[in-house]
N, CA, C and O atoms as a DFTB+ gen file, in Angstrom:
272 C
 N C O
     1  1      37.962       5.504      32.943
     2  2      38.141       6.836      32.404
     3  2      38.624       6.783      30.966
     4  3      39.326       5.847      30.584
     5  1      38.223       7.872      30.085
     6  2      39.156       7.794      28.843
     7  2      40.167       8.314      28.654
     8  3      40.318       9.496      28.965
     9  1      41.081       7.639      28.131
    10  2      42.755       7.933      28.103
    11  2      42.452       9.033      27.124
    12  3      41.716       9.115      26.140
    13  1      43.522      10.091      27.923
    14  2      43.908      11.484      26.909
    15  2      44.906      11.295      25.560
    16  3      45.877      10.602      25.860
    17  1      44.915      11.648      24.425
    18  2      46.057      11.065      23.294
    19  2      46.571      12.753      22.965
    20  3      45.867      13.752      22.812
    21  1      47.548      12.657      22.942
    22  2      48.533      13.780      22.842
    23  2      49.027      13.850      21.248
    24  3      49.813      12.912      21.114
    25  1      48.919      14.435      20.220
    26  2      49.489      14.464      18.885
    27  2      50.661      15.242      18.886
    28  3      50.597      16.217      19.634
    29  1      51.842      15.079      18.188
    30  2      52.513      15.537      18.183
    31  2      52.787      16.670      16.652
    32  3      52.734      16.334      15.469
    33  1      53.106      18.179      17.293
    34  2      52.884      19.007      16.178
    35  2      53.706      19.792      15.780
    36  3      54.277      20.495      16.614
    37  1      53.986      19.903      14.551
    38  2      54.803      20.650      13.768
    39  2      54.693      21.604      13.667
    40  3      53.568      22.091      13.777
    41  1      56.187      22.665      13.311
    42  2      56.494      23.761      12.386
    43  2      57.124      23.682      11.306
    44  3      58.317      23.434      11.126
    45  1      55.811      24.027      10.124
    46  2      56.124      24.422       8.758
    47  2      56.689      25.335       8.454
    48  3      55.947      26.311       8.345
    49  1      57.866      25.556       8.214
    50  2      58.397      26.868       7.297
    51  2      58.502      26.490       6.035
    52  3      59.056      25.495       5.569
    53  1      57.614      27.836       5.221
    54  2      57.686      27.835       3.901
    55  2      58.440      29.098       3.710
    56  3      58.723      29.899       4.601
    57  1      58.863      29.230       1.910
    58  2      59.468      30.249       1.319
    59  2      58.191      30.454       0.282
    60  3      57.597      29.603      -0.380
    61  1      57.958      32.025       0.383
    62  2      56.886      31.925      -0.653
    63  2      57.081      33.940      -0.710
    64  3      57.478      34.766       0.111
    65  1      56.471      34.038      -2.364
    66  2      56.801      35.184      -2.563
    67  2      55.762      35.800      -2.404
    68  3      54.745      35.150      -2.645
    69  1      55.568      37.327      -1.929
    70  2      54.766      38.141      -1.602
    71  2      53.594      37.800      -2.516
    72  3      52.609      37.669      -1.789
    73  1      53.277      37.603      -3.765
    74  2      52.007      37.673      -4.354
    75  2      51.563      35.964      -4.257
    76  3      50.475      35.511      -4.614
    77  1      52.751      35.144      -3.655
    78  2      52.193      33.566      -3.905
    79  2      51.352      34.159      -2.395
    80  3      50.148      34.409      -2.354
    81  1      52.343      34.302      -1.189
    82  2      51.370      35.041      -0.214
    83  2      50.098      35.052      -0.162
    84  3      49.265      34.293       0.335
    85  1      50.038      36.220      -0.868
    86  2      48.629      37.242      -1.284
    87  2      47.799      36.334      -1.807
    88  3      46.634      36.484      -1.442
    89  1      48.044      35.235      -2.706
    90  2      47.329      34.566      -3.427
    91  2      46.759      33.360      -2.353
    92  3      45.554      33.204      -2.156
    93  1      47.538      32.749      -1.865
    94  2      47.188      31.490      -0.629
    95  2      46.095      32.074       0.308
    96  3      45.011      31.569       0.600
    97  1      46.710      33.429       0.772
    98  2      45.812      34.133       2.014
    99  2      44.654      34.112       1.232
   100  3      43.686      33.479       1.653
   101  1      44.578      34.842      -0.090
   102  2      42.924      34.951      -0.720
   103  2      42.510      33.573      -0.493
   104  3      41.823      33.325       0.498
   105  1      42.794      32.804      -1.163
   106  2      42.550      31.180      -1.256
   107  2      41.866      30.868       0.027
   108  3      40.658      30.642       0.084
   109  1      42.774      30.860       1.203
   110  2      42.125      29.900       2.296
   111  2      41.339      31.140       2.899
   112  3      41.414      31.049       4.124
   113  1      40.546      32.369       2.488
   114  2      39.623      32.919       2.885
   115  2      38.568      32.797       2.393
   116  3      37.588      33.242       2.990
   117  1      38.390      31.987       0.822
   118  2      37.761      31.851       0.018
   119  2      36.722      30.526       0.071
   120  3      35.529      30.437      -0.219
   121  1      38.123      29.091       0.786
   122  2      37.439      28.130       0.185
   123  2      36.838      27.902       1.887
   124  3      37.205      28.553       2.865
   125  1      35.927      26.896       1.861
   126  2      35.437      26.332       3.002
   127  2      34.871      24.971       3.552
   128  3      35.661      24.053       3.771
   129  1      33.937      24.863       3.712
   130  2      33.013      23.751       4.305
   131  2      32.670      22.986       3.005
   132  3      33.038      21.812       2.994
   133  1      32.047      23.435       1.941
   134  2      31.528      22.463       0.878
   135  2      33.075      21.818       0.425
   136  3      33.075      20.628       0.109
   137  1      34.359      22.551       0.384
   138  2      35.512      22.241      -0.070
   139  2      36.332      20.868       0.305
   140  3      37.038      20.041      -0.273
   141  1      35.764      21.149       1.750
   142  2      36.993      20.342       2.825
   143  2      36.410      19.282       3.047
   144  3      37.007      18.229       3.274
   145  1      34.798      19.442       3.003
   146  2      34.289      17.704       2.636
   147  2      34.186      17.093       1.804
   148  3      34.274      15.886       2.026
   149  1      33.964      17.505       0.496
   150  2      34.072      17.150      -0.664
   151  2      35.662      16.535      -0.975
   152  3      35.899      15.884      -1.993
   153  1      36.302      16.726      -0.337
   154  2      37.888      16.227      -0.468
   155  2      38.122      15.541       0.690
   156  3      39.267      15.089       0.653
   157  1      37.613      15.289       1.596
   158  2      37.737      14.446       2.757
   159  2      37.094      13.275       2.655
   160  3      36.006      13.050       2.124
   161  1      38.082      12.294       3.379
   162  2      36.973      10.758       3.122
   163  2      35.704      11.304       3.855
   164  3      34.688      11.353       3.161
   165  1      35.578      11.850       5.550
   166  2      34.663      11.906       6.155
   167  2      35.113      13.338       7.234
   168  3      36.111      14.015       7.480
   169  1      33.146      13.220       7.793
   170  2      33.452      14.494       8.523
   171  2      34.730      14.629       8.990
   172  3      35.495      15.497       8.572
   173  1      35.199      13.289      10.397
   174  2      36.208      13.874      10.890
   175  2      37.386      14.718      10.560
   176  3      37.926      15.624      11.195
   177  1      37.746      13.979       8.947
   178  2      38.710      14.673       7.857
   179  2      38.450      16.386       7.539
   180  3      39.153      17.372       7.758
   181  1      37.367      16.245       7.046
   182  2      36.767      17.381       6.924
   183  2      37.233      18.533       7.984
   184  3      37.820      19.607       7.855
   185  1      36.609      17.690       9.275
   186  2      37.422      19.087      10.083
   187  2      39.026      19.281      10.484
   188  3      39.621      20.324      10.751
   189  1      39.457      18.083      10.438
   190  2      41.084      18.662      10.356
   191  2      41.304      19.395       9.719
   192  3      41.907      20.377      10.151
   193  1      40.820      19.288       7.927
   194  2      41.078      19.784       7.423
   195  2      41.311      21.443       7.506
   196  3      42.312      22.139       7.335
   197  1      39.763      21.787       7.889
   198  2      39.488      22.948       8.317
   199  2      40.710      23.555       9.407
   200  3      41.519      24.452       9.171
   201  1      40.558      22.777      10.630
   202  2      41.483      23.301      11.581
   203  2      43.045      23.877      10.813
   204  3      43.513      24.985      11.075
   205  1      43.594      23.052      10.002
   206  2      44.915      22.978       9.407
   207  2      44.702      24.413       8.677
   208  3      45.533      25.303       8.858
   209  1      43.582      24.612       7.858
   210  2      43.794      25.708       6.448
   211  2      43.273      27.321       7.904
   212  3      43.528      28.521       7.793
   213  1      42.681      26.737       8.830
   214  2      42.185      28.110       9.805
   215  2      43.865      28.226      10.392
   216  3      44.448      29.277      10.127
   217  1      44.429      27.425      10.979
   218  2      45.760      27.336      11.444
   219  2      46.913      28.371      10.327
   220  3      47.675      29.219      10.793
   221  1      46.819      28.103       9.075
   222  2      47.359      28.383       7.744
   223  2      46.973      30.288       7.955
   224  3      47.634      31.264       8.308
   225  1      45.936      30.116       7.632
   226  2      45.139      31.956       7.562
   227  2      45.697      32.444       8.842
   228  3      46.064      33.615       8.740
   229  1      45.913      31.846      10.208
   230  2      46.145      32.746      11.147
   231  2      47.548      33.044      11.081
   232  3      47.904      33.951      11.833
   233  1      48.462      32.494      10.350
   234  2      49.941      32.647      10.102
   235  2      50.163      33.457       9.110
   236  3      51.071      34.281       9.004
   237  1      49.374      33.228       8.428
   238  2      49.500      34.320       7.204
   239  2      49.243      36.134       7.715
   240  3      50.075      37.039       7.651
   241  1      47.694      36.210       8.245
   242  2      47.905      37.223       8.821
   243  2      48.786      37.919       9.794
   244  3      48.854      39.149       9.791
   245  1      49.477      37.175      10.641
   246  2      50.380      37.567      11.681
   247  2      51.647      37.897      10.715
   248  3      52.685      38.297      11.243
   249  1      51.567      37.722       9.200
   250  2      53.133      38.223       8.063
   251  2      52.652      39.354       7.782
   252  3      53.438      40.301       7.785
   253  1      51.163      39.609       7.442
   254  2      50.709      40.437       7.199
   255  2      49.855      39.972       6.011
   256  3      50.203      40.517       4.963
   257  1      49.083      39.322       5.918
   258  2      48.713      38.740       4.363
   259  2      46.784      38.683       5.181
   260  3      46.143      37.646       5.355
   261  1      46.543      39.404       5.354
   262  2      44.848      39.546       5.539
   263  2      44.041      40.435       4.626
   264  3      43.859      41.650       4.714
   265  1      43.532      39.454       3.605
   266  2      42.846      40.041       2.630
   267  2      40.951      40.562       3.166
   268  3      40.117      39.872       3.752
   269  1      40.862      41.774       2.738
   270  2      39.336      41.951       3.763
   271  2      38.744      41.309       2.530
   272  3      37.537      41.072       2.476
């Protein structure tokens, strides 16, 4: 069988001011797929990456920072 691997995961608390906010939320609605590979050694990177900045946007909106 293949062994299950368990990661162990953090909480980030940041301090950030309403327009740095506003500005990050635009940001990680903005950038995407050409971004996160282009800065990743490889796919797999690539999609952490993704997961981490989708992880990021869903915290932001739950402050209130959802730019349409």
């Amino acid at each position: 069988g293949q062994a299950m691997s368990f990661e162990a995961h953090l909480i980030l608390t940041v301090e950030l001011t309403e327009r740095q906010a506003m500005a990050l939320a635009q940001f990680v609605k903005r950038v995407g797929w050409t971004e996160f590979r282009a800065n990743a050694i490889d796919n797999d990177e690539a999609y952490l990456i993704r997961e981490a900045v989708d992880a990021v946007q869903r915290e932001l909106r739950v402050q209130g920072y959802s730019p349409r």
